[in-house]
């Protein structure tokens, strides 16, 4: 099965573990640790906000359900988010998708882009946002349809993208937990619209039963 909760729970657990280690080792300012810790308490509400946009994501899924290739771009802590988005699309929609570090896009994937290859970019508010904007502008220049994950009210995202999945702003180190939800929903809706079995994708096995 394609377990969305596996990714989210593991990222959350490892974040809390990292905070604990940082406190024990004294490698991070106590004030900053408190900021991140307090931010984790806001995550359930933030995720609920994204889940409530499921109908809007389904509309986008209808537009792109016939794509044969999709490129997911992420930077910094949201590179794994791009990997997870691509993985879920492959697992349950059977669409070829690749998650790629946006900083390396020019060294290969950009050659594949045209009007038939949608690009999904994660450009929420963090220290690498401007660089992500540059990558997505390059994608637009190759006529690729651009879908972005952005924080509410981001006018640059609205101007740049063909479609936007809006998410609440949280601490940048916690953003992968929120940003991945619309990507998982996108894969789910595409698979559902196309009549795929989202609960038992073909060829997959539970990690707990097969090595």
Coordinates of C-alpha atoms in Angstrom, one line a residue:
X1 CA 0.0 0.0 0.0
X2 CA 1.1 3.6 -0.5
X3 CA 1.0 4.9 3.1
X4 CA 1.0 8.6 3.3
X5 CA 1.1 8.6 7.1
X6 CA 4.5 6.8 7.0
X7 CA 6.3 9.8 5.5
X8 CA 4.5 12.5 7.6
X9 CA 5.0 10.6 10.9
X10 CA 8.6 9.8 10.2
X11 CA 9.5 13.5 9.3
X12 CA 7.6 14.6 12.5
X13 CA 9.4 12.0 14.7
X14 CA 12.8 12.9 13.3
X15 CA 12.2 16.6 13.7
X16 CA 11.4 16.1 17.4
X17 CA 14.4 13.8 17.8
X18 CA 16.6 16.5 16.2
X19 CA 15.2 19.1 18.6
X20 CA 16.0 16.9 21.5
X21 CA 19.6 16.2 20.4
X22 CA 20.1 19.9 19.8
X23 CA 19.0 20.7 23.3
X24 CA 21.2 18.0 24.8
X25 CA 24.3 19.1 22.8
X26 CA 23.6 22.8 23.1
X27 CA 24.1 23.3 19.4
X28 CA 21.1 25.6 18.9
X29 CA 20.0 28.7 20.7
X30 CA 17.3 27.8 23.3
X31 CA 15.0 30.6 21.9
X32 CA 15.2 29.0 18.4
X33 CA 14.5 25.6 19.8
X34 CA 11.4 27.0 21.6
X35 CA 10.2 28.6 18.3
X36 CA 10.4 25.3 16.4
X37 CA 8.9 23.4 19.3
X38 CA 6.0 25.8 19.6
X39 CA 5.5 25.6 15.8
X40 CA 4.9 21.8 16.0
X41 CA 1.8 22.5 18.0
X42 CA 0.4 24.4 15.0
X43 CA 0.9 21.6 12.5
X44 CA -2.4 19.7 13.0
X45 CA -4.4 22.8 12.3
X46 CA -2.2 23.7 9.3
X47 CA -2.7 20.2 7.9
X48 CA -6.4 20.4 8.4
X49 CA -6.4 23.7 6.3
X50 CA -4.7 21.9 3.5
X51 CA -7.0 18.9 3.7
X52 CA -10.0 21.2 3.3
X53 CA -8.6 22.2 -0.2
X54 CA -9.0 18.7 -1.5
X55 CA -11.8 19.7 -3.9
X56 CA -9.6 22.3 -5.5
X57 CA -6.7 19.9 -5.8
X58 CA -9.1 17.4 -7.5
X59 CA -9.8 20.0 -10.2
X60 CA -6.1 20.3 -10.9
X61 CA -5.8 16.6 -11.0
X62 CA -8.5 16.4 -13.7
X63 CA -6.3 18.8 -15.8
X64 CA -3.1 16.8 -15.5
X65 CA -4.3 13.3 -15.2
X66 CA -3.2 12.4 -18.7
X67 CA 0.4 13.5 -18.2
X68 CA 3.1 10.9 -19.0
X69 CA 5.9 12.6 -17.2
X70 CA 6.0 15.0 -14.2
X71 CA 9.0 16.8 -12.7
X72 CA 8.9 17.7 -9.0
X73 CA 11.4 20.3 -7.8
X74 CA 12.4 21.2 -4.3
X75 CA 15.3 22.8 -2.4
X76 CA 16.8 22.6 1.1
X77 CA 14.4 20.8 3.5
X78 CA 11.8 20.5 0.8
X79 CA 13.8 18.4 -1.6
X80 CA 12.6 15.3 0.2
X81 CA 9.1 16.7 -0.2
X82 CA 9.6 16.7 -4.0
X83 CA 10.8 13.1 -3.8
X84 CA 7.7 12.0 -1.8
X85 CA 5.4 13.8 -4.2
X86 CA 7.0 12.0 -7.2
X87 CA 7.0 8.7 -5.4
X88 CA 3.3 8.8 -4.6
X89 CA 2.4 9.8 -8.1
X90 CA 4.4 6.8 -9.4
X91 CA 3.0 4.4 -6.9
X92 CA -0.7 5.0 -7.3
X93 CA -1.2 6.8 -10.5
X94 CA 1.4 4.9 -12.6
X95 CA 2.6 8.2 -14.1
X96 CA 6.4 8.6 -14.5
X97 CA 7.5 11.2 -12.1
X98 CA 10.9 12.4 -10.8
X99 CA 11.8 14.3 -7.7
X100 CA 14.9 16.5 -8.3
X101 CA 16.9 19.0 -6.4
X102 CA 16.0 22.3 -8.1
X103 CA 19.6 23.5 -8.0
X104 CA 20.6 20.7 -10.4
X105 CA 17.8 21.1 -12.8
X106 CA 20.0 22.7 -15.5
X107 CA 22.3 19.6 -15.5
X108 CA 19.7 17.3 -17.0
X109 CA 16.0 17.5 -16.4
X110 CA 15.6 20.9 -18.1
X111 CA 16.2 19.2 -21.4
X112 CA 13.0 17.2 -21.0
X113 CA 10.7 20.1 -20.4
X114 CA 8.1 21.2 -22.9
X115 CA 4.3 21.9 -22.9
X116 CA 3.6 18.2 -22.1
X117 CA 5.7 17.9 -19.0
X118 CA 4.2 19.6 -15.9
X119 CA 6.6 20.9 -13.3
X120 CA 5.6 20.9 -9.6
X121 CA 7.7 23.3 -7.5
X122 CA 7.7 23.9 -3.8
X123 CA 8.2 27.7 -3.2
X124 CA 6.9 28.4 0.3
X125 CA 8.5 31.1 2.3
X126 CA 12.0 30.0 3.3
X127 CA 15.7 30.9 2.7
X128 CA 15.8 29.4 -0.8
X129 CA 12.5 30.8 -2.1
X130 CA 14.1 33.2 -4.6
X131 CA 16.2 30.5 -6.1
X132 CA 13.1 28.3 -6.5
X133 CA 11.3 31.2 -8.3
X134 CA 14.3 31.3 -10.7
X135 CA 14.0 27.6 -11.4
X136 CA 10.3 27.8 -12.0
X137 CA 10.7 30.8 -14.3
X138 CA 13.1 28.7 -16.4
X139 CA 10.5 26.0 -16.5
X140 CA 7.9 28.4 -17.8
X141 CA 10.3 29.6 -20.4
X142 CA 10.3 26.0 -21.8
X143 CA 6.5 26.2 -21.9
X144 CA 6.1 23.6 -19.1
X145 CA 2.9 23.9 -17.1
X146 CA 3.9 25.0 -13.6
X147 CA 2.1 24.0 -10.4
X148 CA 3.4 25.5 -7.2
X149 CA 3.0 24.9 -3.5
X150 CA 2.9 28.4 -1.9
X151 CA 1.9 30.2 1.2
X152 CA -1.5 32.0 1.3
X153 CA -1.3 35.5 -0.3
X154 CA 1.9 35.0 -2.3
X155 CA 1.3 37.2 -5.3
X156 CA 4.5 36.1 -7.0
X157 CA 3.3 32.5 -6.9
X158 CA 0.0 33.5 -8.4
X159 CA 1.7 35.4 -11.2
X160 CA 4.2 32.7 -12.0
X161 CA 2.2 29.5 -11.8
X162 CA -0.5 28.0 -13.9
X163 CA -2.0 26.5 -10.7
X164 CA -1.3 27.1 -7.0
X165 CA -1.8 24.8 -4.1
X166 CA -2.1 27.1 -1.1
X167 CA -0.7 26.1 2.3
X168 CA -0.5 27.9 5.7
X169 CA 2.9 29.4 6.6
X170 CA 4.8 27.5 9.3
X171 CA 8.4 27.5 10.4
X172 CA 10.6 26.6 7.4
X173 CA 12.0 23.5 9.1
X174 CA 8.5 22.2 9.7
X175 CA 7.2 23.1 6.2
X176 CA 7.8 19.7 4.7
X177 CA 5.1 18.2 6.9
X178 CA 2.5 20.7 5.5
X179 CA 3.8 21.0 2.0
X180 CA 3.7 17.3 1.2
X181 CA -0.1 17.0 1.9
X182 CA -1.2 18.6 -1.4
X183 CA 1.2 16.5 -3.4
X184 CA -0.2 13.3 -1.8
X185 CA -3.7 14.5 -2.5
X186 CA -2.8 15.3 -6.1
X187 CA -1.5 11.7 -6.6
X188 CA -4.6 10.3 -4.9
X189 CA -7.1 12.3 -7.0
X190 CA -5.4 11.5 -10.3
X191 CA -5.4 7.8 -9.4
X192 CA -9.0 7.9 -8.3
X193 CA -10.2 9.8 -11.4
X194 CA -8.4 7.3 -13.6
X195 CA -10.0 4.4 -11.7
X196 CA -6.9 3.0 -10.1
X197 CA -7.0 1.1 -6.8
X198 CA -5.4 3.6 -4.4
X199 CA -5.5 1.1 -1.5
X200 CA -3.8 -1.7 -3.3
X201 CA -1.5 -0.4 -6.1
X202 CA -0.1 -3.0 -8.4
X203 CA 3.3 -4.5 -7.7
X204 CA 3.7 -2.8 -4.3
X205 CA 4.4 -4.8 -1.1
X206 CA 4.4 -3.7 2.6
X207 CA 7.9 -2.9 3.9
X208 CA 7.1 -4.8 7.0
X209 CA 6.5 -8.1 5.2
X210 CA 9.0 -8.1 2.3
X211 CA 12.7 -7.2 2.3

